[in-house]
Amino acid sequence: MSCKDYDDDIDAINKELTDLKSKLSDLESKVNAGGAYVTKIESVDGGFKVSVSDGTSYNLTVASAAPGSKVVIDDKTGEISIDGKATGWFATTGEGEEAVDMTPYVKDGYWYFYDKAAKDFVKSEYKAAGDAYAVVKDGVVTLHMPDESGKMQSIVLPLTANALTAISLPAGLTIGNTVTAGAGAEAISSAKAAKLDWKGPKGAIEKDQFLVGQIGVADLVVSPKNYDLSAQKLTLVDSKGNVAPVKVIATPNTFNSVIVGDRAASENGNWNLTVEMTDEVTADNINKVFKGTGANADKEILYALCVNGIPYTAYDIAIETKAPESSPVAAITFAADKLSYIDAEGTEVKGATNAIELPVGTTTLKYADAKLYDSYITFEGTYKAKAEKLGVKADGMTVTVPQAASGETLDATVHMVNIGGVETTTSNTITLKLAGASIDTPTEISATEYKVMPNADFTKVLPAILIDLGDALSKLDAATIEAVQNADQLSVVEAATQEGFIVASTANVFTNTTLTKYYKANAQGKKGAAWNASNDGLESLRFIEIAVATDAANNNVAEDAKPGKYTLNLVIKDGTTVGNEIAKIAMPVNVTVPAFDDLFAATDAWTEGVYGARIYPSTNDALISMSNAYTAKSGVDANYNKIAYAFDKINNVAVGAVGNAQQVTLNKDVVYKDKALANSELKATASYSILDAMTAYTGSGSDATKLTAIKKAFTVESSKFTVKLQTIFDGGKIVFYKDNAVVTGTVGIDADGKIAGLTISGNKKQGLAINFLSADLAVNSTNVANSYPSDDANKLQGYAFGNSSAAAASGKQIKVTWSTGIPTVTVKEDASGLVFENRDSSSLTYETTLTATFEDATGIVYTSSIKVEKK
């Protein structure tokens, strides 16, 4: 074999490995970004054929290699099969020493299995078929393939549609008593406890028992959303493969940042993540076990979150601990505002003064204190009997309130023990206010349409939202109608989780008299006189008006306002102190904006959907104006001068900068090339902020970021369109008139060697002119001079012309140079026209082309020619 043959083989192998890397990368991208999954994996010569859910397949092979070995670990028994044959080896997980990853691997051409007796991996009698191998376990397949250098690389792919594809956690997560994205988390507290016969959920406490305080909860999101994270084995593992001595716990989370009731899996892909210390963590090592060694002894070890042994996050999760507290640890002083729960809408409800309101149903309370070890609630004394009579039960920190107990109050004792085994025994009672009855399914009326329209002078206010209840209240039963005696029994409420409604509520309520007014109907069924609860029956209430912006000082636009579909509720309560709901009307409100094309019409500057823009100069910059693109439609109160424009980049470079007055300064490096247009068509969009600069609107606050967000939310945008560029002097040319007509043939040079400049006599044009936009300028030394003329009478459409002796053009100047096809014949201007000089006395007659070369201030060059003849 020659050296060349050998080199060719090496090149072929390198190409093959590079192709394999590309395929693996493409496959991994499909899974991570596109949600694809593996439907089938087959051993073929050189490796594997992988079939994907989108119908594609990949031959992941290396020439001359044996087929890849496919290893399957049974989900139930853990038995290992190789290429369809059971081996009798198992890869289960268990407690203590067995709680390790027992996944087999290939080394030196043989399979290595975990031996429980040896507590290590041992070489088996099973030979690996080739370099490539795949392990199927826990609903995923891990492919092991060699890279370009021959080193093994791994790629993890899901085998089913609901297999985990991604986990999203805040970057640089630190878990302590509190949780932060980065430094700043409060460290976890711990201590050795005194002996205590504790009756709480965690049981009696022994002397010197090591207790750990509260640990913060982090939010995470999984893809796909229906993946059950709680059914998986979760660990924190550092980059060296060491498992953190914690139990990782995932619980479903309907709302980000809050813990809600027990469910098997999350409904929206959101989970809570926390950790518990294992027995490996002691008072002697808690401040060391999560930190590095040597020079890194003061730095936290960084972990990745692993699901079934596979890392799904970056190695940037830290656990923040500190040295145990010195004994004795002072008892926790009870404070009502540290007792809280998460309501059904995801809002945190805290205790206040000496009370906390609980809804009907089951509620789990939490007491926030870094040194709290355990807690539970009881009813004591007379309140024990009352609770039993009402059917109110407490289990640990969970309280169950039946519907029949609505409106009642109970005193509860909150028992707490800290990490030092010290119980709180004084001032630890709190009054539970059991909420009034609520209506889960309100009566719904037709949606109210509220379109936010612009105004041209920006001083008009946003009109109120008027909701027509129709006959919804008149249909209520007589007892309900009779129960309403004052307006305080009525309130307009939005869900705590509702965001973006145009009007800002206070504690989710639209305040009566300030924001909300009630009206009866007039004879025409329209808004009539104000409704008065003292004199008017509930059945006569027909309209609810919610103020949006009455003037600059009374602007109720919400800071997160945006168009969308929303629901408000008219809540009607009885006259009791608690206020049981006796009727509820759901009132949908659709907040919309008009389409851009509803506001503006294209001007006559457009041709077949393309906007024509002629470039104009500013010194040597090239500008276009968009101010003539649109005009407000008839009957629309919008200011077209407030339209904003954005242009697509070309080769990822901006085509220009949009300035004031809708001017665009073009980037000549992109738009120009070789003194001509390189890109004559630009793609653009127009947008209009309906709330931009409205007096009443801008009075809503001083936070520029929030105001900008609102303006953006109420911005409407056109579809993408084309801007066709025209250069400054596009269409400019030289012409020769004879008896008012342009000569299309050859123009004669007079006997004196001249072509006369344009003159007009008796409305007849005679002579040579520069023509531009249907206007003419006589060619002579006054109009085309050594310096650019300043008088308007010597300009053409506002542009001054200079000859070859003039400086380079600037602003509204154009430089002209003349040439002929004969080297000996030169041209210059004189007072009456152009003079042709011929240095060749042997050839006094000639026929040639007169060419005018124009260059504008931005650098674009134009040429125009006519045939001339000297007889």
JSON list of N, CA and C in Angstrom, two decimals, residues 506-568:
[
{"chain": "A", "resi": 506, "resn": "THR", "atom": "N", "xyz": [-57.50, 46.86, 43.55]},
{"chain": "A", "resi": 506, "resn": "THR", "atom": "CA", "xyz": [-56.85, 46.89, 44.86]},
{"chain": "A", "resi": 506, "resn": "THR", "atom": "C", "xyz": [-57.24, 45.62, 45.60]},
{"chain": "A", "resi": 507, "resn": "ALA", "atom": "N", "xyz": [-56.24, 44.77, 45.88]},
{"chain": "A", "resi": 507, "resn": "ALA", "atom": "CA", "xyz": [-56.51, 43.46, 46.49]},
{"chain": "A", "resi": 507, "resn": "ALA", "atom": "C", "xyz": [-57.57, 42.71, 45.70]},
{"chain": "A", "resi": 508, "resn": "ASN", "atom": "N", "xyz": [-57.46, 42.83, 44.37]},
{"chain": "A", "resi": 508, "resn": "ASN", "atom": "CA", "xyz": [-58.32, 42.12, 43.41]},
{"chain": "A", "resi": 508, "resn": "ASN", "atom": "C", "xyz": [-59.74, 42.66, 43.35]},
{"chain": "A", "resi": 509, "resn": "VAL", "atom": "N", "xyz": [-60.02, 43.78, 44.03]},
{"chain": "A", "resi": 509, "resn": "VAL", "atom": "CA", "xyz": [-61.37, 44.35, 44.04]},
{"chain": "A", "resi": 509, "resn": "VAL", "atom": "C", "xyz": [-61.35, 45.71, 43.35]},
{"chain": "A", "resi": 510, "resn": "PHE", "atom": "N", "xyz": [-62.36, 45.97, 42.53]},
{"chain": "A", "resi": 510, "resn": "PHE", "atom": "CA", "xyz": [-62.52, 47.28, 41.91]},
{"chain": "A", "resi": 510, "resn": "PHE", "atom": "C", "xyz": [-63.42, 48.11, 42.81]},
{"chain": "A", "resi": 511, "resn": "THR", "atom": "N", "xyz": [-62.82, 49.07, 43.50]},
{"chain": "A", "resi": 511, "resn": "THR", "atom": "CA", "xyz": [-63.46, 49.78, 44.60]},
{"chain": "A", "resi": 511, "resn": "THR", "atom": "C", "xyz": [-64.74, 50.48, 44.16]},
{"chain": "A", "resi": 512, "resn": "ASN", "atom": "N", "xyz": [-65.78, 50.31, 44.99]},
{"chain": "A", "resi": 512, "resn": "ASN", "atom": "CA", "xyz": [-67.04, 51.02, 44.72]},
{"chain": "A", "resi": 512, "resn": "ASN", "atom": "C", "xyz": [-66.83, 52.53, 44.84]},
{"chain": "A", "resi": 513, "resn": "THR", "atom": "N", "xyz": [-67.58, 53.28, 44.13]},
{"chain": "A", "resi": 513, "resn": "THR", "atom": "CA", "xyz": [-67.60, 54.76, 44.05]},
{"chain": "A", "resi": 513, "resn": "THR", "atom": "C", "xyz": [-66.36, 55.30, 43.35]},
{"chain": "A", "resi": 514, "resn": "THR", "atom": "N", "xyz": [-65.16, 54.77, 43.65]},
{"chain": "A", "resi": 514, "resn": "THR", "atom": "CA", "xyz": [-63.95, 55.28, 43.00]},
{"chain": "A", "resi": 514, "resn": "THR", "atom": "C", "xyz": [-63.80, 54.72, 41.60]},
{"chain": "A", "resi": 515, "resn": "LEU", "atom": "N", "xyz": [-63.88, 53.39, 41.48]},
{"chain": "A", "resi": 515, "resn": "LEU", "atom": "CA", "xyz": [-63.72, 52.75, 40.18]},
{"chain": "A", "resi": 515, "resn": "LEU", "atom": "C", "xyz": [-65.03, 52.23, 39.62]},
{"chain": "A", "resi": 516, "resn": "THR", "atom": "N", "xyz": [-65.92, 51.81, 40.48]},
{"chain": "A", "resi": 516, "resn": "THR", "atom": "CA", "xyz": [-67.12, 51.10, 40.05]},
{"chain": "A", "resi": 516, "resn": "THR", "atom": "C", "xyz": [-68.37, 51.90, 40.39]},
{"chain": "A", "resi": 517, "resn": "LYS", "atom": "N", "xyz": [-69.25, 52.04, 39.40]},
{"chain": "A", "resi": 517, "resn": "LYS", "atom": "CA", "xyz": [-70.53, 52.70, 39.62]},
{"chain": "A", "resi": 517, "resn": "LYS", "atom": "C", "xyz": [-71.63, 51.83, 39.03]},
{"chain": "A", "resi": 518, "resn": "TYR", "atom": "N", "xyz": [-72.79, 51.90, 39.66]},
{"chain": "A", "resi": 518, "resn": "TYR", "atom": "CA", "xyz": [-73.91, 51.06, 39.25]},
{"chain": "A", "resi": 518, "resn": "TYR", "atom": "C", "xyz": [-75.03, 51.93, 38.69]},
{"chain": "A", "resi": 519, "resn": "TYR", "atom": "N", "xyz": [-75.69, 51.42, 37.62]},
{"chain": "A", "resi": 519, "resn": "TYR", "atom": "CA", "xyz": [-76.75, 52.19, 36.96]},
{"chain": "A", "resi": 519, "resn": "TYR", "atom": "C", "xyz": [-77.94, 51.31, 36.62]},
{"chain": "A", "resi": 520, "resn": "LYS", "atom": "N", "xyz": [-79.11, 51.99, 36.56]},
{"chain": "A", "resi": 520, "resn": "LYS", "atom": "CA", "xyz": [-80.31, 51.35, 36.05]},
{"chain": "A", "resi": 520, "resn": "LYS", "atom": "C", "xyz": [-80.39, 51.58, 34.54]},
{"chain": "A", "resi": 521, "resn": "ALA", "atom": "N", "xyz": [-81.35, 50.95, 33.91]},
{"chain": "A", "resi": 521, "resn": "ALA", "atom": "CA", "xyz": [-81.56, 51.15, 32.47]},
{"chain": "A", "resi": 521, "resn": "ALA", "atom": "C", "xyz": [-82.63, 52.22, 32.28]},
{"chain": "A", "resi": 522, "resn": "ASN", "atom": "N", "xyz": [-82.48, 52.99, 31.17]},
{"chain": "A", "resi": 522, "resn": "ASN", "atom": "CA", "xyz": [-83.52, 53.95, 30.83]},
{"chain": "A", "resi": 522, "resn": "ASN", "atom": "C", "xyz": [-84.59, 53.27, 29.97]},
{"chain": "A", "resi": 523, "resn": "ALA", "atom": "N", "xyz": [-85.52, 54.08, 29.47]},
{"chain": "A", "resi": 523, "resn": "ALA", "atom": "CA", "xyz": [-86.63, 53.54, 28.67]},
{"chain": "A", "resi": 523, "resn": "ALA", "atom": "C", "xyz": [-86.15, 52.86, 27.40]},
{"chain": "A", "resi": 524, "resn": "GLN", "atom": "N", "xyz": [-84.98, 53.29, 26.91]},
{"chain": "A", "resi": 524, "resn": "GLN", "atom": "CA", "xyz": [-84.44, 52.72, 25.68]},
{"chain": "A", "resi": 524, "resn": "GLN", "atom": "C", "xyz": [-83.52, 51.52, 25.95]},
{"chain": "A", "resi": 525, "resn": "GLY", "atom": "N", "xyz": [-83.41, 51.12, 27.19]},
{"chain": "A", "resi": 525, "resn": "GLY", "atom": "CA", "xyz": [-82.56, 50.00, 27.52]},
{"chain": "A", "resi": 525, "resn": "GLY", "atom": "C", "xyz": [-81.09, 50.36, 27.60]},
{"chain": "A", "resi": 526, "resn": "LYS", "atom": "N", "xyz": [-80.79, 51.65, 27.62]},
{"chain": "A", "resi": 526, "resn": "LYS", "atom": "CA", "xyz": [-79.41, 52.12, 27.73]},
{"chain": "A", "resi": 526, "resn": "LYS", "atom": "C", "xyz": [-79.12, 52.54, 29.17]},
{"chain": "A", "resi": 527, "resn": "LYS", "atom": "N", "xyz": [-77.87, 52.95, 29.42]},
{"chain": "A", "resi": 527, "resn": "LYS", "atom": "CA", "xyz": [-77.50, 53.38, 30.77]},
{"chain": "A", "resi": 527, "resn": "LYS", "atom": "C", "xyz": [-78.36, 54.56, 31.20]},
{"chain": "A", "resi": 528, "resn": "GLY", "atom": "N", "xyz": [-78.99, 54.41, 32.36]},
{"chain": "A", "resi": 528, "resn": "GLY", "atom": "CA", "xyz": [-79.86, 55.46, 32.85]},
{"chain": "A", "resi": 528, "resn": "GLY", "atom": "C", "xyz": [-79.36, 56.07, 34.13]},
{"chain": "A", "resi": 529, "resn": "ALA", "atom": "N", "xyz": [-80.27, 56.25, 35.08]},
{"chain": "A", "resi": 529, "resn": "ALA", "atom": "CA", "xyz": [-79.91, 56.90, 36.35]},
{"chain": "A", "resi": 529, "resn": "ALA", "atom": "C", "xyz": [-79.09, 55.96, 37.22]},
{"chain": "A", "resi": 530, "resn": "ALA", "atom": "N", "xyz": [-78.37, 56.56, 38.17]},
{"chain": "A", "resi": 530, "resn": "ALA", "atom": "CA", "xyz": [-77.56, 55.78, 39.10]},
{"chain": "A", "resi": 530, "resn": "ALA", "atom": "C", "xyz": [-78.45, 54.87, 39.93]},
{"chain": "A", "resi": 531, "resn": "TRP", "atom": "N", "xyz": [-77.94, 53.66, 40.21]},
{"chain": "A", "resi": 531, "resn": "TRP", "atom": "CA", "xyz": [-78.67, 52.69, 41.04]},
{"chain": "A", "resi": 531, "resn": "TRP", "atom": "C", "xyz": [-78.32, 52.91, 42.50]},
{"chain": "A", "resi": 532, "resn": "ASN", "atom": "N", "xyz": [-79.33, 52.95, 43.35]},
{"chain": "A", "resi": 532, "resn": "ASN", "atom": "CA", "xyz": [-79.14, 53.18, 44.77]},
{"chain": "A", "resi": 532, "resn": "ASN", "atom": "C", "xyz": [-79.70, 52.00, 45.53]},
{"chain": "A", "resi": 533, "resn": "ALA", "atom": "N", "xyz": [-78.83, 51.30, 46.26]},
{"chain": "A", "resi": 533, "resn": "ALA", "atom": "CA", "xyz": [-79.25, 50.07, 46.95]},
{"chain": "A", "resi": 533, "resn": "ALA", "atom": "C", "xyz": [-80.33, 50.32, 47.99]},
{"chain": "A", "resi": 534, "resn": "SER", "atom": "N", "xyz": [-80.35, 51.53, 48.56]},
{"chain": "A", "resi": 534, "resn": "SER", "atom": "CA", "xyz": [-81.34, 51.82, 49.62]},
{"chain": "A", "resi": 534, "resn": "SER", "atom": "C", "xyz": [-82.73, 51.99, 49.04]},
{"chain": "A", "resi": 535, "resn": "ASN", "atom": "N", "xyz": [-82.82, 52.51, 47.82]},
{"chain": "A", "resi": 535, "resn": "ASN", "atom": "CA", "xyz": [-84.13, 52.81, 47.25]},
{"chain": "A", "resi": 535, "resn": "ASN", "atom": "C", "xyz": [-84.52, 51.89, 46.10]},
{"chain": "A", "resi": 536, "resn": "ASP", "atom": "N", "xyz": [-83.50, 51.28, 45.45]},
{"chain": "A", "resi": 536, "resn": "ASP", "atom": "CA", "xyz": [-83.76, 50.47, 44.26]},
{"chain": "A", "resi": 536, "resn": "ASP", "atom": "C", "xyz": [-83.53, 48.99, 44.56]},
{"chain": "A", "resi": 537, "resn": "GLY", "atom": "N", "xyz": [-84.39, 48.16, 44.07]},
{"chain": "A", "resi": 537, "resn": "GLY", "atom": "CA", "xyz": [-84.22, 46.73, 44.25]},
{"chain": "A", "resi": 537, "resn": "GLY", "atom": "C", "xyz": [-83.06, 46.21, 43.40]},
{"chain": "A", "resi": 538, "resn": "LEU", "atom": "N", "xyz": [-82.48, 45.11, 43.87]},
{"chain": "A", "resi": 538, "resn": "LEU", "atom": "CA", "xyz": [-81.34, 44.53, 43.16]},
{"chain": "A", "resi": 538, "resn": "LEU", "atom": "C", "xyz": [-81.69, 44.19, 41.71]},
{"chain": "A", "resi": 539, "resn": "GLU", "atom": "N", "xyz": [-82.96, 43.83, 41.49]},
{"chain": "A", "resi": 539, "resn": "GLU", "atom": "CA", "xyz": [-83.36, 43.42, 40.15]},
{"chain": "A", "resi": 539, "resn": "GLU", "atom": "C", "xyz": [-83.31, 44.56, 39.14]},
{"chain": "A", "resi": 540, "resn": "SER", "atom": "N", "xyz": [-83.28, 45.82, 39.63]},
{"chain": "A", "resi": 540, "resn": "SER", "atom": "CA", "xyz": [-83.24, 46.97, 38.70]},
{"chain": "A", "resi": 540, "resn": "SER", "atom": "C", "xyz": [-81.82, 47.37, 38.32]},
{"chain": "A", "resi": 541, "resn": "LEU", "atom": "N", "xyz": [-80.82, 46.75, 38.96]},
{"chain": "A", "resi": 541, "resn": "LEU", "atom": "CA", "xyz": [-79.43, 47.03, 38.58]},
{"chain": "A", "resi": 541, "resn": "LEU", "atom": "C", "xyz": [-79.14, 46.40, 37.22]},
{"chain": "A", "resi": 542, "resn": "ARG", "atom": "N", "xyz": [-78.71, 47.22, 36.26]},
{"chain": "A", "resi": 542, "resn": "ARG", "atom": "CA", "xyz": [-78.52, 46.73, 34.88]},
{"chain": "A", "resi": 542, "resn": "ARG", "atom": "C", "xyz": [-77.10, 46.94, 34.37]},
{"chain": "A", "resi": 543, "resn": "PHE", "atom": "N", "xyz": [-76.48, 48.07, 34.72]},
{"chain": "A", "resi": 543, "resn": "PHE", "atom": "CA", "xyz": [-75.16, 48.39, 34.17]},
{"chain": "A", "resi": 543, "resn": "PHE", "atom": "C", "xyz": [-74.13, 48.62, 35.27]},
{"chain": "A", "resi": 544, "resn": "ILE", "atom": "N", "xyz": [-72.90, 48.14, 35.00]},
{"chain": "A", "resi": 544, "resn": "ILE", "atom": "CA", "xyz": [-71.76, 48.41, 35.87]},
{"chain": "A", "resi": 544, "resn": "ILE", "atom": "C", "xyz": [-70.72, 49.16, 35.05]},
{"chain": "A", "resi": 545, "resn": "GLU", "atom": "N", "xyz": [-70.29, 50.28, 35.58]},
{"chain": "A", "resi": 545, "resn": "GLU", "atom": "CA", "xyz": [-69.29, 51.10, 34.87]},
{"chain": "A", "resi": 545, "resn": "GLU", "atom": "C", "xyz": [-68.00, 51.12, 35.67]},
{"chain": "A", "resi": 546, "resn": "ILE", "atom": "N", "xyz": [-66.90, 50.75, 35.00]},
{"chain": "A", "resi": 546, "resn": "ILE", "atom": "CA", "xyz": [-65.59, 50.73, 35.65]},
{"chain": "A", "resi": 546, "resn": "ILE", "atom": "C", "xyz": [-64.72, 51.79, 34.99]},
{"chain": "A", "resi": 547, "resn": "ALA", "atom": "N", "xyz": [-64.25, 52.75, 35.79]},
{"chain": "A", "resi": 547, "resn": "ALA", "atom": "CA", "xyz": [-63.45, 53.86, 35.26]},
{"chain": "A", "resi": 547, "resn": "ALA", "atom": "C", "xyz": [-62.08, 53.36, 34.81]},
{"chain": "A", "resi": 548, "resn": "VAL", "atom": "N", "xyz": [-61.60, 53.86, 33.68]},
{"chain": "A", "resi": 548, "resn": "VAL", "atom": "CA", "xyz": [-60.27, 53.51, 33.19]},
{"chain": "A", "resi": 548, "resn": "VAL", "atom": "C", "xyz": [-59.32, 54.69, 33.37]},
{"chain": "A", "resi": 549, "resn": "ALA", "atom": "N", "xyz": [-59.64, 55.83, 32.75]},
{"chain": "A", "resi": 549, "resn": "ALA", "atom": "CA", "xyz": [-58.82, 57.04, 32.92]},
{"chain": "A", "resi": 549, "resn": "ALA", "atom": "C", "xyz": [-59.72, 58.24, 32.68]},
{"chain": "A", "resi": 550, "resn": "THR", "atom": "N", "xyz": [-60.04, 58.95, 33.75]},
{"chain": "A", "resi": 550, "resn": "THR", "atom": "CA", "xyz": [-60.91, 60.12, 33.60]},
{"chain": "A", "resi": 550, "resn": "THR", "atom": "C", "xyz": [-60.12, 61.39, 33.31]},
{"chain": "A", "resi": 551, "resn": "ASP", "atom": "N", "xyz": [-58.89, 61.45, 33.81]},
{"chain": "A", "resi": 551, "resn": "ASP", "atom": "CA", "xyz": [-57.97, 62.55, 33.50]},
{"chain": "A", "resi": 551, "resn": "ASP", "atom": "C", "xyz": [-56.59, 62.13, 33.94]},
{"chain": "A", "resi": 552, "resn": "ALA", "atom": "N", "xyz": [-55.60, 63.01, 33.77]},
{"chain": "A", "resi": 552, "resn": "ALA", "atom": "CA", "xyz": [-54.21, 62.63, 34.06]},
{"chain": "A", "resi": 552, "resn": "ALA", "atom": "C", "xyz": [-54.02, 62.26, 35.52]},
{"chain": "A", "resi": 553, "resn": "ALA", "atom": "N", "xyz": [-54.78, 62.89, 36.40]},
{"chain": "A", "resi": 553, "resn": "ALA", "atom": "CA", "xyz": [-54.61, 62.63, 37.82]},
{"chain": "A", "resi": 553, "resn": "ALA", "atom": "C", "xyz": [-55.40, 61.41, 38.29]},
{"chain": "A", "resi": 554, "resn": "ASN", "atom": "N", "xyz": [-56.35, 60.98, 37.49]},
{"chain": "A", "resi": 554, "resn": "ASN", "atom": "CA", "xyz": [-57.18, 59.83, 37.87]},
{"chain": "A", "resi": 554, "resn": "ASN", "atom": "C", "xyz": [-57.09, 58.77, 36.79]},
{"chain": "A", "resi": 555, "resn": "ASN", "atom": "N", "xyz": [-55.92, 58.19, 36.75]},
{"chain": "A", "resi": 555, "resn": "ASN", "atom": "CA", "xyz": [-55.63, 57.18, 35.73]},
{"chain": "A", "resi": 555, "resn": "ASN", "atom": "C", "xyz": [-55.53, 55.84, 36.41]},
{"chain": "A", "resi": 556, "resn": "ASN", "atom": "N", "xyz": [-56.36, 54.90, 35.99]},
{"chain": "A", "resi": 556, "resn": "ASN", "atom": "CA", "xyz": [-56.40, 53.60, 36.65]},
{"chain": "A", "resi": 556, "resn": "ASN", "atom": "C", "xyz": [-55.83, 52.49, 35.79]},
{"chain": "A", "resi": 557, "resn": "VAL", "atom": "N", "xyz": [-55.07, 52.84, 34.77]},
{"chain": "A", "resi": 557, "resn": "VAL", "atom": "CA", "xyz": [-54.49, 51.82, 33.89]},
{"chain": "A", "resi": 557, "resn": "VAL", "atom": "C", "xyz": [-53.50, 50.98, 34.70]},
{"chain": "A", "resi": 558, "resn": "ALA", "atom": "N", "xyz": [-53.66, 49.66, 34.63]},
{"chain": "A", "resi": 558, "resn": "ALA", "atom": "CA", "xyz": [-52.79, 48.76, 35.38]},
{"chain": "A", "resi": 558, "resn": "ALA", "atom": "C", "xyz": [-51.38, 48.75, 34.82]},
{"chain": "A", "resi": 559, "resn": "GLU", "atom": "N", "xyz": [-50.42, 48.51, 35.69]},
{"chain": "A", "resi": 559, "resn": "GLU", "atom": "CA", "xyz": [-49.02, 48.54, 35.25]},
{"chain": "A", "resi": 559, "resn": "GLU", "atom": "C", "xyz": [-48.66, 47.38, 34.34]},
{"chain": "A", "resi": 560, "resn": "ASP", "atom": "N", "xyz": [-49.48, 46.30, 34.37]},
{"chain": "A", "resi": 560, "resn": "ASP", "atom": "CA", "xyz": [-49.21, 45.16, 33.51]},
{"chain": "A", "resi": 560, "resn": "ASP", "atom": "C", "xyz": [-50.27, 45.03, 32.41]},
{"chain": "A", "resi": 561, "resn": "ALA", "atom": "N", "xyz": [-50.99, 46.12, 32.15]},
{"chain": "A", "resi": 561, "resn": "ALA", "atom": "CA", "xyz": [-52.11, 46.07, 31.20]},
{"chain": "A", "resi": 561, "resn": "ALA", "atom": "C", "xyz": [-51.70, 45.58, 29.83]},
{"chain": "A", "resi": 562, "resn": "LYS", "atom": "N", "xyz": [-52.55, 44.74, 29.25]},
{"chain": "A", "resi": 562, "resn": "LYS", "atom": "CA", "xyz": [-52.33, 44.28, 27.88]},
{"chain": "A", "resi": 562, "resn": "LYS", "atom": "C", "xyz": [-53.66, 43.76, 27.33]},
{"chain": "A", "resi": 563, "resn": "PRO", "atom": "N", "xyz": [-53.83, 43.75, 26.02]},
{"chain": "A", "resi": 563, "resn": "PRO", "atom": "CA", "xyz": [-55.07, 43.21, 25.45]},
{"chain": "A", "resi": 563, "resn": "PRO", "atom": "C", "xyz": [-55.22, 41.74, 25.79]},
{"chain": "A", "resi": 564, "resn": "GLY", "atom": "N", "xyz": [-56.45, 41.29, 25.85]},
{"chain": "A", "resi": 564, "resn": "GLY", "atom": "CA", "xyz": [-56.70, 39.88, 26.15]},
{"chain": "A", "resi": 564, "resn": "GLY", "atom": "C", "xyz": [-58.12, 39.65, 26.61]},
{"chain": "A", "resi": 565, "resn": "LYS", "atom": "N", "xyz": [-58.43, 38.39, 26.91]},
{"chain": "A", "resi": 565, "resn": "LYS", "atom": "CA", "xyz": [-59.74, 38.01, 27.39]},
{"chain": "A", "resi": 565, "resn": "LYS", "atom": "C", "xyz": [-59.68, 37.85, 28.91]},
{"chain": "A", "resi": 566, "resn": "TYR", "atom": "N", "xyz": [-60.56, 38.56, 29.61]},
{"chain": "A", "resi": 566, "resn": "TYR", "atom": "CA", "xyz": [-60.53, 38.57, 31.07]},
{"chain": "A", "resi": 566, "resn": "TYR", "atom": "C", "xyz": [-61.93, 38.29, 31.62]},
{"chain": "A", "resi": 567, "resn": "THR", "atom": "N", "xyz": [-61.99, 37.98, 32.91]},
{"chain": "A", "resi": 567, "resn": "THR", "atom": "CA", "xyz": [-63.27, 37.76, 33.57]},
{"chain": "A", "resi": 567, "resn": "THR", "atom": "C", "xyz": [-63.28, 38.51, 34.89]},
{"chain": "A", "resi": 568, "resn": "LEU", "atom": "N", "xyz": [-64.31, 39.32, 35.09]},
{"chain": "A", "resi": 568, "resn": "LEU", "atom": "CA", "xyz": [-64.58, 39.96, 36.36]},
{"chain": "A", "resi": 568, "resn": "LEU", "atom": "C", "xyz": [-65.81, 39.29, 36.96]}
]
